[in-house]
PDB file of C-alpha atoms in Angstrom:
ATOM      1  CA  MET A  30      -3.983   6.716 -13.537  1.00  0.00           C
ATOM      2  CA  ALA A  31      -4.247   8.844 -10.411  1.00  0.00           C
ATOM      3  CA  GLY A  32      -1.891   8.241  -7.517  1.00  0.00           C
ATOM      4  CA  PRO A  33      -2.580   7.765  -3.810  1.00  0.00           C
ATOM      5  CA  ILE A  34      -4.772  10.342  -2.139  1.00  0.00           C
ATOM      6  CA  ARG A  35      -2.851  13.442  -0.998  1.00  0.00           C
ATOM      7  CA  PHE A  36      -3.633  16.927   0.242  1.00  0.00           C
ATOM      8  CA  ARG A  37      -3.534  19.952  -2.013  1.00  0.00           C
ATOM      9  CA  HIS A  38      -2.485  23.142  -0.216  1.00  0.00           C
ATOM     10  CA  SER A  39      -3.908  26.476  -1.317  1.00  0.00           C
ATOM     11  CA  GLN A  40      -2.136  29.574  -0.006  1.00  0.00           C
ATOM     12  CA  SER A  41      -4.899  32.019  -0.864  1.00  0.00           C
ATOM     13  CA  SER A  42      -7.762  33.400   1.208  1.00  0.00           C
ATOM     14  CA  TRP A  43     -10.960  31.349   1.558  1.00  0.00           C
ATOM     15  CA  SER A  44     -14.467  32.019   2.858  1.00  0.00           C
ATOM     16  CA  HIS A  45     -17.787  30.165   2.904  1.00  0.00           C
ATOM     17  CA  SER A  46     -18.941  32.017  -0.191  1.00  0.00           C
ATOM     18  CA  ARG A  47     -15.758  31.217  -2.125  1.00  0.00           C
ATOM     19  CA  VAL A  48     -16.059  27.537  -1.154  1.00  0.00           C
ATOM     20  CA  ASP A  49     -19.549  27.509  -2.643  1.00  0.00           C
ATOM     21  CA  THR A  50     -18.676  29.299  -5.875  1.00  0.00           C
ATOM     22  CA  ALA A  51     -15.189  27.883  -6.572  1.00  0.00           C
ATOM     23  CA  LEU A  52     -15.647  24.302  -5.343  1.00  0.00           C
ATOM     24  CA  TYR A  53     -19.233  23.235  -4.731  1.00  0.00           C
ATOM     25  CA  SER A  54     -20.779  24.739  -7.872  1.00  0.00           C
ATOM     26  CA  PRO A  55     -18.359  23.134 -10.399  1.00  0.00           C
ATOM     27  CA  LEU A  56     -18.502  19.787  -8.591  1.00  0.00           C
ATOM     28  CA  ASP A  57     -22.298  19.844  -8.517  1.00  0.00           C
ATOM     29  CA  GLU A  58     -22.505  20.828 -12.163  1.00  0.00           C
ATOM     30  CA  LYS A  59     -20.205  18.023 -13.299  1.00  0.00           C
ATOM     31  CA  PHE A  60     -21.023  15.138 -10.947  1.00  0.00           C
ATOM     32  CA  GLY A  61     -23.967  16.107  -8.824  1.00  0.00           C
ATOM     33  CA  ALA A  62     -22.620  16.980  -5.377  1.00  0.00           C
ATOM     34  CA  THR A  63     -23.856  17.364  -1.838  1.00  0.00           C
ATOM     35  CA  LYS A  64     -22.024  19.687   0.538  1.00  0.00           C
ATOM     36  CA  ARG A  65     -22.161  18.479   4.140  1.00  0.00           C
ATOM     37  CA  GLU A  66     -20.717  19.214   7.542  1.00  0.00           C
ATOM     38  CA  PRO A  67     -17.721  16.994   8.341  1.00  0.00           C
ATOM     39  CA  LEU A  68     -18.325  13.866  10.397  1.00  0.00           C
ATOM     40  CA  VAL A  69     -15.416  14.765  12.691  1.00  0.00           C
ATOM     41  CA  GLU A  70     -14.614  18.167  14.208  1.00  0.00           C
ATOM     42  CA  PRO A  71     -11.726  19.795  12.298  1.00  0.00           C
ATOM     43  CA  PRO A  72      -8.813  21.470  14.108  1.00  0.00           C
ATOM     44  CA  PRO A  73      -9.989  24.599  15.955  1.00  0.00           C
ATOM     45  CA  GLU A  74      -8.504  27.127  13.540  1.00  0.00           C
ATOM     46  CA  TYR A  75     -10.228  25.587  10.491  1.00  0.00           C
ATOM     47  CA  ASP A  76     -13.668  25.642   8.973  1.00  0.00           C
ATOM     48  CA  ALA A  77     -14.386  22.454   7.048  1.00  0.00           C
ATOM     49  CA  CYS A  78     -16.864  20.634   4.874  1.00  0.00           C
ATOM     50  CA  ARG A  79     -17.145  17.499   2.789  1.00  0.00           C
ATOM     51  CA  PHE A  80     -18.389  17.055  -0.769  1.00  0.00           C
ATOM     52  CA  GLU A  81     -20.129  13.794  -1.619  1.00  0.00           C
ATOM     53  CA  MET A  82     -20.545  13.185  -5.340  1.00  0.00           C
ATOM     54  CA  ASP A  83     -23.335  11.140  -6.906  1.00  0.00           C
ATOM     55  CA  ASN A  84     -20.732   8.815  -8.500  1.00  0.00           C
ATOM     56  CA  GLY A  85     -19.268   7.885  -5.104  1.00  0.00           C
ATOM     57  CA  ASP A  86     -16.358  10.343  -5.143  1.00  0.00           C
ATOM     58  CA  LEU A  87     -15.509  12.178  -1.945  1.00  0.00           C
ATOM     59  CA  ALA A  88     -13.586  15.333  -1.095  1.00  0.00           C
ATOM     60  CA  LEU A  89     -12.729  17.083   2.160  1.00  0.00           C
ATOM     61  CA  PHE A  90     -11.923  20.783   2.430  1.00  0.00           C
ATOM     62  CA  ALA A  91     -10.601  22.692   5.435  1.00  0.00           C
ATOM     63  CA  TRP A  92      -9.795  26.399   5.309  1.00  0.00           C
ATOM     64  CA  THR A  93      -8.857  29.546   7.171  1.00  0.00           C
ATOM     65  CA  ASP A  94      -8.865  33.117   5.906  1.00  0.00           C
ATOM     66  CA  SER A  95      -5.279  32.661   4.683  1.00  0.00           C
ATOM     67  CA  ASP A  96      -4.946  29.113   3.350  1.00  0.00           C
ATOM     68  CA  ALA A  97      -6.764  25.803   2.809  1.00  0.00           C
ATOM     69  CA  TYR A  98      -6.308  22.069   2.329  1.00  0.00           C
ATOM     70  CA  TRP A  99      -8.197  19.857  -0.120  1.00  0.00           C
ATOM     71  CA  LEU A 100      -8.208  16.049   0.009  1.00  0.00           C
ATOM     72  CA  GLY A 101     -10.253  14.222  -2.568  1.00  0.00           C
ATOM     73  CA  ASN A 102     -10.566  11.304  -4.980  1.00  0.00           C
ATOM     74  CA  THR A 103     -12.558  13.312  -7.482  1.00  0.00           C
ATOM     75  CA  GLU A 104     -11.667  15.812 -10.185  1.00  0.00           C
ATOM     76  CA  THR A 105      -9.839  18.767  -8.651  1.00  0.00           C
ATOM     77  CA  PRO A 106     -11.710  22.066  -9.190  1.00  0.00           C
ATOM     78  CA  GLN A 107      -9.833  24.636 -11.263  1.00  0.00           C
ATOM     79  CA  ALA A 108      -9.357  26.953  -8.271  1.00  0.00           C
ATOM     80  CA  LEU A 109      -6.991  24.358  -6.789  1.00  0.00           C
ATOM     81  CA  TRP A 110      -4.971  23.531  -9.894  1.00  0.00           C
ATOM     82  CA  ARG A 111      -1.211  24.010  -9.640  1.00  0.00           C
ATOM     83  CA  THR A 112      -1.285  23.719  -5.838  1.00  0.00           C
ATOM     84  CA  GLU A 113       1.371  21.646  -4.072  1.00  0.00           C
ATOM     85  CA  LYS A 114       0.553  18.107  -2.941  1.00  0.00           C
ATOM     86  CA  TYR A 115       1.392  16.664   0.485  1.00  0.00           C
ATOM     87  CA  THR A 116       1.069  13.281   2.176  1.00  0.00           C
ATOM     88  CA  PHE A 117      -0.578  12.785   5.551  1.00  0.00           C
ATOM     89  CA  ASP A 118       2.861  12.925   7.150  1.00  0.00           C
ATOM     90  CA  GLU A 119       3.735  16.236   5.501  1.00  0.00           C
ATOM     91  CA  VAL A 120       0.911  18.346   6.941  1.00  0.00           C
ATOM     92  CA  THR A 121       0.351  19.249  10.574  1.00  0.00           C
ATOM     93  CA  TYR A 122      -0.672  16.386  12.824  1.00  0.00           C
ATOM     94  CA  PRO A 123      -4.082  17.845  13.833  1.00  0.00           C
ATOM     95  CA  LEU A 124      -5.044  18.302  10.183  1.00  0.00           C
ATOM     96  CA  ALA A 125      -3.832  14.837   9.163  1.00  0.00           C
ATOM     97  CA  ARG A 126      -5.582  13.251  12.140  1.00  0.00           C
ATOM     98  CA  TRP A 127      -8.857  14.986  11.318  1.00  0.00           C
ATOM     99  CA  ALA A 128      -8.796  13.972   7.648  1.00  0.00           C
ATOM    100  CA  GLN A 129      -7.864  10.372   8.388  1.00  0.00           C
ATOM    101  CA  ARG A 130     -10.559  10.048  11.033  1.00  0.00           C
ATOM    102  CA  GLU A 131     -13.041  11.449   8.515  1.00  0.00           C
ATOM    103  CA  LEU A 132     -12.040   8.844   5.906  1.00  0.00           C
ATOM    104  CA  LEU A 133     -12.072   6.045   8.465  1.00  0.00           C
ATOM    105  CA  GLU A 134     -15.646   6.965   9.385  1.00  0.00           C
ATOM    106  CA  ASP A 135     -16.567   6.503   5.727  1.00  0.00           C
ATOM    107  CA  LEU A 136     -14.760   3.185   5.573  1.00  0.00           C
ATOM    108  CA  ALA A 137     -16.502   1.956   8.706  1.00  0.00           C
ATOM    109  CA  ASP A 138     -19.820   2.694   7.020  1.00  0.00           C
ATOM    110  CA  SER A 139     -19.031   1.254   3.568  1.00  0.00           C
ATOM    111  CA  ASP A 140     -16.696  -1.637   4.477  1.00  0.00           C
ATOM    112  CA  PRO A 141     -16.983  -2.512   8.177  1.00  0.00           C
ATOM    113  CA  TRP A 142     -15.214  -5.845   7.580  1.00  0.00           C
ATOM    114  CA  LEU A 143     -12.112  -3.864   6.584  1.00  0.00           C
ATOM    115  CA  ALA A 144     -12.389  -1.015   9.075  1.00  0.00           C
ATOM    116  CA  ALA A 145     -12.215  -3.553  11.923  1.00  0.00           C
ATOM    117  CA  TYR A 146      -8.479  -3.919  11.209  1.00  0.00           C
ATOM    118  CA  ASP A 147      -7.079  -0.631  12.466  1.00  0.00           C
ATOM    119  CA  HIS A 148      -3.479  -0.935  11.299  1.00  0.00           C
ATOM    120  CA  VAL A 149      -4.363  -2.281   7.845  1.00  0.00           C
ATOM    121  CA  THR A 150      -6.867   0.497   7.219  1.00  0.00           C
ATOM    122  CA  TRP A 151      -4.546   3.227   8.493  1.00  0.00           C
ATOM    123  CA  PHE A 152      -1.564   1.995   6.466  1.00  0.00           C
ATOM    124  CA  PHE A 153      -3.420   1.526   3.183  1.00  0.00           C
ATOM    125  CA  LEU A 154      -5.740   4.519   3.571  1.00  0.00           C
ATOM    126  CA  PRO A 155      -3.948   6.456   0.772  1.00  0.00           C
ATOM    127  CA  VAL A 156      -4.930   3.740  -1.738  1.00  0.00           C
ATOM    128  CA  PHE A 157      -8.254   2.683  -0.204  1.00  0.00           C
ATOM    129  CA  PHE A 158      -9.394   6.230  -1.033  1.00  0.00           C
ATOM    130  CA  SER A 159      -7.419   6.771  -4.235  1.00  0.00           C
ATOM    131  CA  LYS A 160      -9.392   7.909  -7.259  1.00  0.00           C
ATOM    132  CA  ASP A 161      -8.796   4.839  -9.448  1.00  0.00           C
ATOM    133  CA  GLY A 162      -7.758   2.181  -6.950  1.00  0.00           C
ATOM    134  CA  ARG A 163     -10.320   2.390  -4.200  1.00  0.00           C
ATOM    135  CA  GLU A 164     -12.412  -0.500  -5.514  1.00  0.00           C
ATOM    136  CA  THR A 165      -9.585  -2.802  -6.617  1.00  0.00           C
ATOM    137  CA  THR A 166      -7.554  -2.475  -3.422  1.00  0.00           C
ATOM    138  CA  ARG A 167     -10.557  -3.275  -1.248  1.00  0.00           C
ATOM    139  CA  THR A 168     -11.452  -6.165  -3.541  1.00  0.00           C
ATOM    140  CA  PHE A 169      -7.946  -7.578  -3.149  1.00  0.00           C
ATOM    141  CA  PHE A 170      -8.370  -7.868   0.612  1.00  0.00           C
ATOM    142  CA  ARG A 171     -12.044  -8.868   0.510  1.00  0.00           C
ATOM    143  CA  ASP A 172     -12.123 -11.485  -2.251  1.00  0.00           C
ATOM    144  CA  HIS A 173      -8.515 -12.648  -2.558  1.00  0.00           C
ATOM    145  CA  ALA A 174      -7.345 -12.864   1.075  1.00  0.00           C
ATOM    146  CA  ALA A 175      -4.652 -10.279   0.223  1.00  0.00           C
ATOM    147  CA  GLY A 176      -2.881 -12.862  -1.934  1.00  0.00           C
ATOM    148  CA  PHE A 177      -2.929 -15.924   0.314  1.00  0.00           C
ATOM    149  CA  PRO A 178      -4.186 -19.048  -1.487  1.00  0.00           C
ATOM    150  CA  ASP A 179      -6.332 -21.409   0.581  1.00  0.00           C
ATOM    151  CA  ALA A 180      -6.917 -18.745   3.259  1.00  0.00           C
ATOM    152  CA  ASP A 181     -10.016 -16.755   4.067  1.00  0.00           C
ATOM    153  CA  ARG A 182     -10.341 -12.986   4.228  1.00  0.00           C
ATOM    154  CA  GLU A 183     -10.132 -12.820   8.002  1.00  0.00           C
ATOM    155  CA  ALA A 184      -6.903 -14.844   8.126  1.00  0.00           C
ATOM    156  CA  GLY A 185      -5.251 -12.648   5.504  1.00  0.00           C
ATOM    157  CA  LEU A 186      -6.312  -9.437   7.207  1.00  0.00           C
ATOM    158  CA  ALA A 187      -5.202 -10.705  10.626  1.00  0.00           C
ATOM    159  CA  PHE A 188      -1.756 -11.541   9.235  1.00  0.00           C
ATOM    160  CA  TYR A 189      -1.200  -8.032   7.895  1.00  0.00           C
ATOM    161  CA  GLU A 190      -2.761  -6.448  10.960  1.00  0.00           C
ATOM    162  CA  ASP A 191      -0.123  -8.187  13.093  1.00  0.00           C
ATOM    163  CA  LEU A 192       2.678  -7.264  10.694  1.00  0.00           C
ATOM    164  CA  LEU A 193       1.724  -3.601  10.418  1.00  0.00           C
ATOM    165  CA  SER A 194       1.021  -3.229  14.139  1.00  0.00           C
ATOM    166  CA  THR A 195       4.783  -3.517  14.730  1.00  0.00           C
ATOM    167  CA  GLY A 196       5.247  -0.104  13.098  1.00  0.00           C
ATOM    168  CA  ILE A 197       8.272  -1.234  11.084  1.00  0.00           C
ATOM    169  CA  LEU A 198       6.853   0.274   7.883  1.00  0.00           C
ATOM    170  CA  ASP A 199       5.180   3.392   9.304  1.00  0.00           C
ATOM    171  CA  ASP A 200       7.939   5.692   8.042  1.00  0.00           C
ATOM    172  CA  TYR A 201       7.544   4.298   4.525  1.00  0.00           C
ATOM    173  CA  ARG A 202       3.776   4.269   4.364  1.00  0.00           C
ATOM    174  CA  TYR A 203       3.237   6.057   1.045  1.00  0.00           C
ATOM    175  CA  THR A 204       6.148   4.249  -0.623  1.00  0.00           C
ATOM    176  CA  MET A 205       4.958   0.791   0.362  1.00  0.00           C
ATOM    177  CA  ALA A 206       1.176   1.253   0.340  1.00  0.00           C
ATOM    178  CA  THR A 207       1.238   2.796  -3.126  1.00  0.00           C
ATOM    179  CA  LYS A 208       2.872  -0.349  -4.513  1.00  0.00           C
ATOM    180  CA  LEU A 209      -0.474  -2.084  -4.000  1.00  0.00           C
ATOM    181  CA  GLY A 210      -1.718   0.079  -6.824  1.00  0.00           C
ATOM    182  CA  THR A 211      -4.120   2.849  -7.699  1.00  0.00           C
ATOM    183  CA  SER A 212      -5.496   1.278 -10.878  1.00  0.00           C
ATOM    184  CA  GLU A 213      -9.079   0.522 -11.853  1.00  0.00           C
ATOM    185  CA  GLN A 214      -7.873  -2.842 -13.183  1.00  0.00           C
ATOM    186  CA  LEU A 215      -7.471  -5.655 -10.655  1.00  0.00           C
ATOM    187  CA  ASP A 216      -3.894  -6.811 -11.322  1.00  0.00           C
ATOM    188  CA  LEU A 217      -3.438  -9.700  -8.899  1.00  0.00           C
ATOM    189  CA  VAL A 218       0.120 -10.481 -10.010  1.00  0.00           C
ATOM    190  CA  ARG A 219       1.320  -6.956  -9.291  1.00  0.00           C
ATOM    191  CA  MET A 220      -0.661  -6.731  -6.058  1.00  0.00           C
ATOM    192  CA  ARG A 221       0.702 -10.030  -4.750  1.00  0.00           C
ATOM    193  CA  ALA A 222       4.201  -8.823  -5.650  1.00  0.00           C
ATOM    194  CA  ALA A 223       3.582  -5.654  -3.621  1.00  0.00           C
ATOM    195  CA  MET A 224       2.643  -7.707  -0.565  1.00  0.00           C
ATOM    196  CA  ALA A 225       5.837  -9.734  -1.011  1.00  0.00           C
ATOM    197  CA  GLU A 226       7.780  -6.621  -0.093  1.00  0.00           C
ATOM    198  CA  LEU A 227       5.887  -6.429   3.188  1.00  0.00           C
ATOM    199  CA  HIS A 228       6.843 -10.058   3.801  1.00  0.00           C
ATOM    200  CA  ALA A 229      10.500  -9.228   3.161  1.00  0.00           C
ATOM    201  CA  ALA A 230      10.296  -6.409   5.689  1.00  0.00           C
ATOM    202  CA  LYS A 231       8.849  -8.839   8.221  1.00  0.00           C
ATOM    203  CA  LEU A 232      11.629 -11.358   7.596  1.00  0.00           C
ATOM    204  CA  LEU A 233      14.301  -8.696   8.004  1.00  0.00           C
ATOM    205  CA  ASP A 234      12.703  -7.443  11.195  1.00  0.00           C
ATOM    206  CA  ASP A 235      12.331 -10.987  12.549  1.00  0.00           C
ATOM    207  CA  THR A 236      16.079 -11.462  12.118  1.00  0.00           C
ATOM    208  CA  GLY A 237      16.908  -8.188  13.858  1.00  0.00           C
ATOM    209  CA  HIS A 238      17.775  -6.087  10.820  1.00  0.00           C
ATOM    210  CA  GLY A 239      16.750  -2.486  10.327  1.00  0.00           C
ATOM    211  CA  PHE A 240      16.225  -1.554   6.707  1.00  0.00           C
ATOM    212  CA  THR A 241      15.411   1.113   4.154  1.00  0.00           C
ATOM    213  CA  PRO A 242      13.046   0.205   1.298  1.00  0.00           C
ATOM    214  CA  GLU A 243      13.203   1.321  -2.340  1.00  0.00           C
ATOM    215  CA  VAL A 244      16.897   2.193  -2.434  1.00  0.00           C
ATOM    216  CA  PRO A 245      18.010   4.263  -5.487  1.00  0.00           C
ATOM    217  CA  LEU A 246      21.530   3.406  -6.642  1.00  0.00           C
ATOM    218  CA  ASP A 247      24.122   4.950  -8.953  1.00  0.00           C
ATOM    219  CA  SER A 248      23.445   2.189 -11.494  1.00  0.00           C
ATOM    220  CA  GLY A 249      20.031   3.708 -12.146  1.00  0.00           C
ATOM    221  CA  TYR A 250      18.239   0.797 -10.519  1.00  0.00           C
ATOM    222  CA  ALA A 251      16.293   0.967  -7.294  1.00  0.00           C
ATOM    223  CA  LEU A 252      16.546  -2.211  -5.229  1.00  0.00           C
ATOM    224  CA  ASP A 253      13.806  -3.206  -2.841  1.00  0.00           C
ATOM    225  CA  PHE A 254      15.744  -2.948   0.450  1.00  0.00           C
ATOM    226  CA  ARG A 255      19.056  -2.091   2.012  1.00  0.00           C
ATOM    227  CA  ALA A 256      19.599  -3.668   5.422  1.00  0.00           C
ATOM    228  CA  ASP A 257      21.302  -1.456   7.993  1.00  0.00           C
ATOM    229  CA  SER A 258      24.331  -3.742   7.632  1.00  0.00           C
ATOM    230  CA  GLY A 259      24.616  -2.509   4.034  1.00  0.00           C
ATOM    231  CA  THR A 260      23.360  -5.701   2.381  1.00  0.00           C
ATOM    232  CA  LEU A 261      21.127  -5.074  -0.629  1.00  0.00           C
ATOM    233  CA  ILE A 262      17.995  -7.176  -1.051  1.00  0.00           C
ATOM    234  CA  GLU A 263      15.808  -7.670  -4.100  1.00  0.00           C
ATOM    235  CA  VAL A 264      12.426  -9.405  -3.785  1.00  0.00           C
ATOM    236  CA  THR A 265      10.590 -11.541  -6.310  1.00  0.00           C
ATOM    237  CA  ARG A 266       7.329 -13.465  -5.937  1.00  0.00           C
ATOM    238  CA  PRO A 267       6.911 -16.329  -8.421  1.00  0.00           C
ATOM    239  CA  GLU A 268       3.484 -17.180  -9.672  1.00  0.00           C
ATOM    240  CA  PRO A 269       2.874 -20.905  -9.065  1.00  0.00           C
ATOM    241  CA  PRO A 270       2.966 -23.430 -11.942  1.00  0.00           C
ATOM    242  CA  ALA A 271      -0.806 -23.442 -12.335  1.00  0.00           C
ATOM    243  CA  ARG A 272      -0.675 -19.778 -13.426  1.00  0.00           C
ATOM    244  CA  ARG A 273       2.334 -19.847 -15.780  1.00  0.00           C
ATOM    245  CA  ARG A 274       4.033 -21.828 -18.529  1.00  0.00           C
ATOM    246  CA  ALA A 275       6.533 -23.369 -16.107  1.00  0.00           C
ATOM    247  CA  GLY A 276       5.491 -26.948 -15.511  1.00  0.00           C
ATOM    248  CA  THR A 277       6.939 -27.553 -12.042  1.00  0.00           C
ATOM    249  CA  PRO A 278       7.360 -25.472  -8.890  1.00  0.00           C
ATOM    250  CA  ALA A 279      11.161 -25.507  -9.299  1.00  0.00           C
ATOM    251  CA  SER A 280      10.956 -24.265 -12.889  1.00  0.00           C
ATOM    252  CA  ALA A 281       8.519 -21.551 -11.773  1.00  0.00           C
ATOM    253  CA  LEU A 282      11.162 -20.308  -9.354  1.00  0.00           C
ATOM    254  CA  ARG A 283      13.946 -20.321 -11.946  1.00  0.00           C
ATOM    255  CA  GLU A 284      11.815 -18.623 -14.595  1.00  0.00           C
ATOM    256  CA  THR A 285      10.982 -15.772 -12.238  1.00  0.00           C
ATOM    257  CA  VAL A 286      14.576 -15.358 -11.073  1.00  0.00           C
ATOM    258  CA  ASP A 287      15.754 -15.250 -14.698  1.00  0.00           C
ATOM    259  CA  GLY A 288      13.834 -11.994 -15.007  1.00  0.00           C
ATOM    260  CA  LYS A 289      16.003 -10.437 -12.296  1.00  0.00           C
ATOM    261  CA  THR A 290      19.404 -11.572 -13.562  1.00  0.00           C
ATOM    262  CA  GLY A 291      20.967  -9.532 -16.311  1.00  0.00           C
ATOM    263  CA  THR A 292      19.495  -6.388 -14.755  1.00  0.00           C
ATOM    264  CA  GLN A 293      19.420  -5.411 -11.057  1.00  0.00           C
ATOM    265  CA  LEU A 294      21.270  -8.449  -9.754  1.00  0.00           C
ATOM    266  CA  ASP A 295      24.119  -8.371 -12.278  1.00  0.00           C
ATOM    267  CA  ALA A 296      24.568  -4.657 -11.662  1.00  0.00           C
ATOM    268  CA  HIS A 297      24.959  -5.238  -7.919  1.00  0.00           C
ATOM    269  CA  PRO A 298      26.930  -8.422  -7.142  1.00  0.00           C
ATOM    270  CA  GLY A 299      26.293  -9.785  -3.672  1.00  0.00           C
ATOM    271  CA  THR A 300      22.682  -8.635  -3.556  1.00  0.00           C
ATOM    272  CA  VAL A 301      20.564 -11.164  -1.680  1.00  0.00           C
ATOM    273  CA  LEU A 302      17.528 -12.370  -3.595  1.00  0.00           C
ATOM    274  CA  PHE A 303      14.395 -13.042  -1.543  1.00  0.00           C
ATOM    275  CA  VAL A 304      12.171 -15.510  -3.410  1.00  0.00           C
ATOM    276  CA  ASP A 305       8.689 -15.305  -1.893  1.00  0.00           C
ATOM    277  CA  CYS A 306       6.608 -18.407  -2.620  1.00  0.00           C
ATOM    278  CA  THR A 307       3.545 -17.252  -0.707  1.00  0.00           C
ATOM    279  CA  SER A 308       1.392 -17.696  -3.825  1.00  0.00           C
ATOM    280  CA  PHE A 309       2.145 -21.448  -3.859  1.00  0.00           C
ATOM    281  CA  ARG A 310      -0.478 -23.843  -2.552  1.00  0.00           C
ATOM    282  CA  ASP A 311       0.589 -26.416   0.034  1.00  0.00           C
ATOM    283  CA  ASP A 312       1.322 -29.206  -2.454  1.00  0.00           C
ATOM    284  CA  GLU A 313       3.371 -26.896  -4.684  1.00  0.00           C
ATOM    285  CA  TRP A 314       5.299 -25.487  -1.746  1.00  0.00           C
ATOM    286  CA  PHE A 315       6.007 -28.903  -0.175  1.00  0.00           C
ATOM    287  CA  THR A 316       7.633 -29.992  -3.454  1.00  0.00           C
ATOM    288  CA  VAL A 317       9.962 -26.983  -3.295  1.00  0.00           C
ATOM    289  CA  ARG A 318      10.592 -27.292   0.443  1.00  0.00           C
ATOM    290  CA  ASP A 319      11.524 -30.983   0.235  1.00  0.00           C
ATOM    291  CA  ALA A 320      13.771 -30.696  -2.840  1.00  0.00           C
ATOM    292  CA  GLN A 321      15.262 -27.282  -1.958  1.00  0.00           C
ATOM    293  CA  PRO A 322      16.229 -26.600  -5.589  1.00  0.00           C
ATOM    294  CA  GLY A 323      18.626 -23.914  -6.669  1.00  0.00           C
ATOM    295  CA  VAL A 324      17.013 -20.888  -8.273  1.00  0.00           C
ATOM    296  CA  GLY A 325      19.700 -19.906 -10.760  1.00  0.00           C
ATOM    297  CA  TYR A 326      21.172 -17.278  -8.471  1.00  0.00           C
ATOM    298  CA  THR A 327      23.071 -17.132  -5.215  1.00  0.00           C
ATOM    299  CA  PRO A 328      22.793 -15.961  -2.465  1.00  0.00           C
ATOM    300  CA  ALA A 329      19.053 -16.405  -2.158  1.00  0.00           C
ATOM    301  CA  VAL A 330      16.400 -16.989   0.479  1.00  0.00           C
ATOM    302  CA  VAL A 331      13.425 -19.087  -0.622  1.00  0.00           C
ATOM    303  CA  TYR A 332      10.430 -18.906   1.709  1.00  0.00           C
ATOM    304  CA  ARG A 333       6.666 -18.856   2.100  1.00  0.00           C
ATOM    305  CA  MET A 334       4.451 -16.907   4.516  1.00  0.00           C
ATOM    306  CA  ARG A 335       1.247 -18.294   5.995  1.00  0.00           C
ATOM    307  CA  PRO A 336      -1.268 -16.828   8.461  1.00  0.00           C
ATOM    308  CA  ASP A 337      -0.724 -18.079  12.013  1.00  0.00           C
ATOM    309  CA  LYS A 338       2.502 -19.875  11.102  1.00  0.00           C
ATOM    310  CA  PRO A 339       6.183 -18.885  11.136  1.00  0.00           C
ATOM    311  CA  PRO A 340       7.912 -18.336   7.780  1.00  0.00           C
ATOM    312  CA  ALA A 341       9.097 -21.583   6.192  1.00  0.00           C
ATOM    313  CA  GLY A 342      11.956 -21.951   3.733  1.00  0.00           C
ATOM    314  CA  TYR A 343      15.648 -22.454   3.051  1.00  0.00           C
ATOM    315  CA  VAL A 344      18.711 -20.536   1.878  1.00  0.00           C
ATOM    316  CA  VAL A 345      20.855 -20.949  -1.218  1.00  0.00           C
ATOM    317  CA  GLY A 346      24.473 -19.987  -0.626  1.00  0.00           C
ATOM    318  CA  ASP A 347      25.272 -17.652   2.254  1.00  0.00           C
ATOM    319  CA  PRO A 348      22.961 -14.620   2.437  1.00  0.00           C
ATOM    320  CA  GLY A 349      24.855 -13.453   5.540  1.00  0.00           C
ATOM    321  CA  LEU A 350      21.701 -12.174   7.242  1.00  0.00           C
ATOM    322  CA  GLY A 351      21.129 -14.951   9.776  1.00  0.00           C
ATOM    323  CA  VAL A 352      17.819 -15.705   8.104  1.00  0.00           C
ATOM    324  CA  ALA A 353      18.054 -19.511   8.068  1.00  0.00           C
ATOM    325  CA  ARG A 354      17.483 -19.917  11.789  1.00  0.00           C
ATOM    326  CA  HIS A 355      14.210 -18.024  11.514  1.00  0.00           C
ATOM    327  CA  LEU A 356      12.762 -20.286   8.821  1.00  0.00           C
ATOM    328  CA  ASP A 357      10.691 -23.263   9.866  1.00  0.00           C
TER     329      ASP A 357
END
């Protein structure tokens, strides 16, 4: 499975003729390729082109007489093997801006419903154009409201547009966006779990906490967040009873939490567990909200996100984050 789209940097000399022989010819022979002028002007010091493959793959190439950058979701030509890979944030701003504008032009043409949400498209661009995940990630937003039950596509997209417009996750774009997945298989459980981490970031930000996601620890585990106060946070998103063996909403919560105890949570006492019930329908959530059951672990925050509504939920024990006053 290929990862998120990244640049490859070649440190050798390039010319128009070498582009044709080393890149265009092998791509055309294998996939059927069309070499075109870019849709957006590249930075002044670069020549550039785009390769459009008959199977829907796309690649961008920008070069000078001393180096070059490739960005593509197709098979990498042999001339670029063993070159270093870089994210959008790791190359110069003019080059990153050009490439992203080029991809956004494609997205506006192929999926205008998605391109209308500037922050969502920018944030998830590395997976929307990944080799294996470009169809499944777009499908997740288009057909599954990004994981919200009983919500339409527009409501789901508007929720994440508002969340991402705050910029709280900009510095962790590749870490967090890649969690959505770059697989050809539509794995809704994993994708909903990835969005739960965005919800946790929102809840921490709402309560005034800075944070670092994906924190590696000496135990060998990596927990989902460390708040600037030092508190560790692990996130879990239960599947509702209709999708699992657990017969009630409360047992669905406990079954999911059981998977976290004995591992990350036992290794790091005092970690706060965020239990995200966003996948629960209204009737399932109201049962949990009214009974406020324990989850088999403390301290914990049990909550659900909804478009156009504040987070709702309750705390178990004392998470020490001041979260309770921000839950409806």
